[in-house]
Amino acid sequence: MANVEQVQPKKGPSLVIQLAILLVMTGAAIGMGWVSGGYLKQGETPAPVSAAPENTG
């Protein structure tokens, strides 16, 4: 049998780091949604639409 060197798999970031990054990204997405919603709502409100003549009375 041939000697085959077993290569150790590279370790990624720990589970705690992954969860922290997930929370940061989630908070950033919520914050961006909140800011963009506020930006969209800052414009003028549309004028109310009056009832059509055939529906009055």
mmCIF file of C-alpha atoms in Angstrom:
data_model
loop_
_atom_site.group_PDB
_atom_site.id
_atom_site.type_symbol
_atom_site.label_atom_id
_atom_site.label_comp_id
_atom_site.label_asym_id
_atom_site.label_seq_id
_atom_site.Cartn_x
_atom_site.Cartn_y
_atom_site.Cartn_z
ATOM 1 C CA MET A 1 0.000 0.000 0.000
ATOM 2 C CA ALA A 2 1.146 3.465 -0.775
ATOM 3 C CA ASN A 3 1.637 6.026 1.896
ATOM 4 C CA VAL A 4 -0.859 8.794 1.310
ATOM 5 C CA GLU A 5 -0.571 11.925 3.341
ATOM 6 C CA GLN A 6 -3.865 12.865 4.847
ATOM 7 C CA VAL A 7 -4.470 16.543 4.392
ATOM 8 C CA GLN A 8 -6.298 18.197 7.239
ATOM 9 C CA PRO A 9 -9.368 20.071 6.022
ATOM 10 C CA LYS A 10 -9.189 23.809 6.519
ATOM 11 C CA LYS A 11 -11.225 25.006 9.436
ATOM 12 C CA GLY A 12 -13.631 27.869 8.874
ATOM 13 C CA PRO A 13 -14.790 30.428 11.385
ATOM 14 C CA SER A 14 -16.362 29.116 14.567
ATOM 15 C CA LEU A 15 -20.096 28.762 15.007
ATOM 16 C CA VAL A 16 -20.188 31.766 17.344
ATOM 17 C CA ILE A 17 -18.566 33.971 14.697
ATOM 18 C CA GLN A 18 -20.973 32.698 12.039
ATOM 19 C CA LEU A 19 -23.991 33.460 14.242
ATOM 20 C CA ALA A 20 -22.638 36.928 15.043
ATOM 21 C CA ILE A 21 -22.180 37.690 11.343
ATOM 22 C CA LEU A 22 -25.701 36.390 10.641
ATOM 23 C CA LEU A 23 -27.140 38.729 13.287
ATOM 24 C CA VAL A 24 -25.164 41.692 11.944
ATOM 25 C CA MET A 25 -26.312 41.047 8.378
ATOM 26 C CA THR A 26 -29.927 40.620 9.520
ATOM 27 C CA GLY A 27 -29.757 43.875 11.469
ATOM 28 C CA ALA A 28 -28.277 45.659 8.462
ATOM 29 C CA ALA A 29 -31.061 44.369 6.198
ATOM 30 C CA ILE A 30 -33.756 45.452 8.663
ATOM 31 C CA GLY A 31 -32.102 48.852 9.051
ATOM 32 C CA MET A 32 -31.875 49.390 5.309
ATOM 33 C CA GLY A 33 -35.543 48.466 4.924
ATOM 34 C CA TRP A 34 -36.540 50.869 7.690
ATOM 35 C CA VAL A 35 -34.501 53.724 6.196
ATOM 36 C CA SER A 36 -35.751 53.142 2.652
ATOM 37 C CA GLY A 37 -39.342 52.926 3.913
ATOM 38 C CA GLY A 38 -38.935 56.249 5.685
ATOM 39 C CA TYR A 39 -37.436 57.749 2.549
ATOM 40 C CA LEU A 40 -40.370 56.579 0.432
ATOM 41 C CA LYS A 41 -42.962 57.852 2.907
ATOM 42 C CA GLN A 42 -41.482 61.337 3.233
ATOM 43 C CA GLY A 43 -43.070 62.552 -0.044
ATOM 44 C CA GLU A 44 -46.391 64.320 -0.265
ATOM 45 C CA THR A 45 -49.503 62.334 0.418
ATOM 46 C CA PRO A 46 -51.784 61.998 -2.597
ATOM 47 C CA ALA A 47 -54.943 64.074 -2.734
ATOM 48 C CA PRO A 48 -58.087 62.175 -1.778
ATOM 49 C CA VAL A 49 -60.118 60.931 -4.721
ATOM 50 C CA SER A 50 -63.694 62.152 -4.819
ATOM 51 C CA ALA A 51 -66.534 59.735 -5.457
ATOM 52 C CA ALA A 52 -67.669 59.211 -9.021
ATOM 53 C CA PRO A 53 -70.902 61.106 -9.922
ATOM 54 C CA GLU A 54 -72.894 57.947 -10.608
ATOM 55 C CA ASN A 55 -72.169 56.651 -7.111
ATOM 56 C CA THR A 56 -73.456 59.724 -5.265
ATOM 57 C CA GLY A 57 -76.991 59.822 -4.104
#
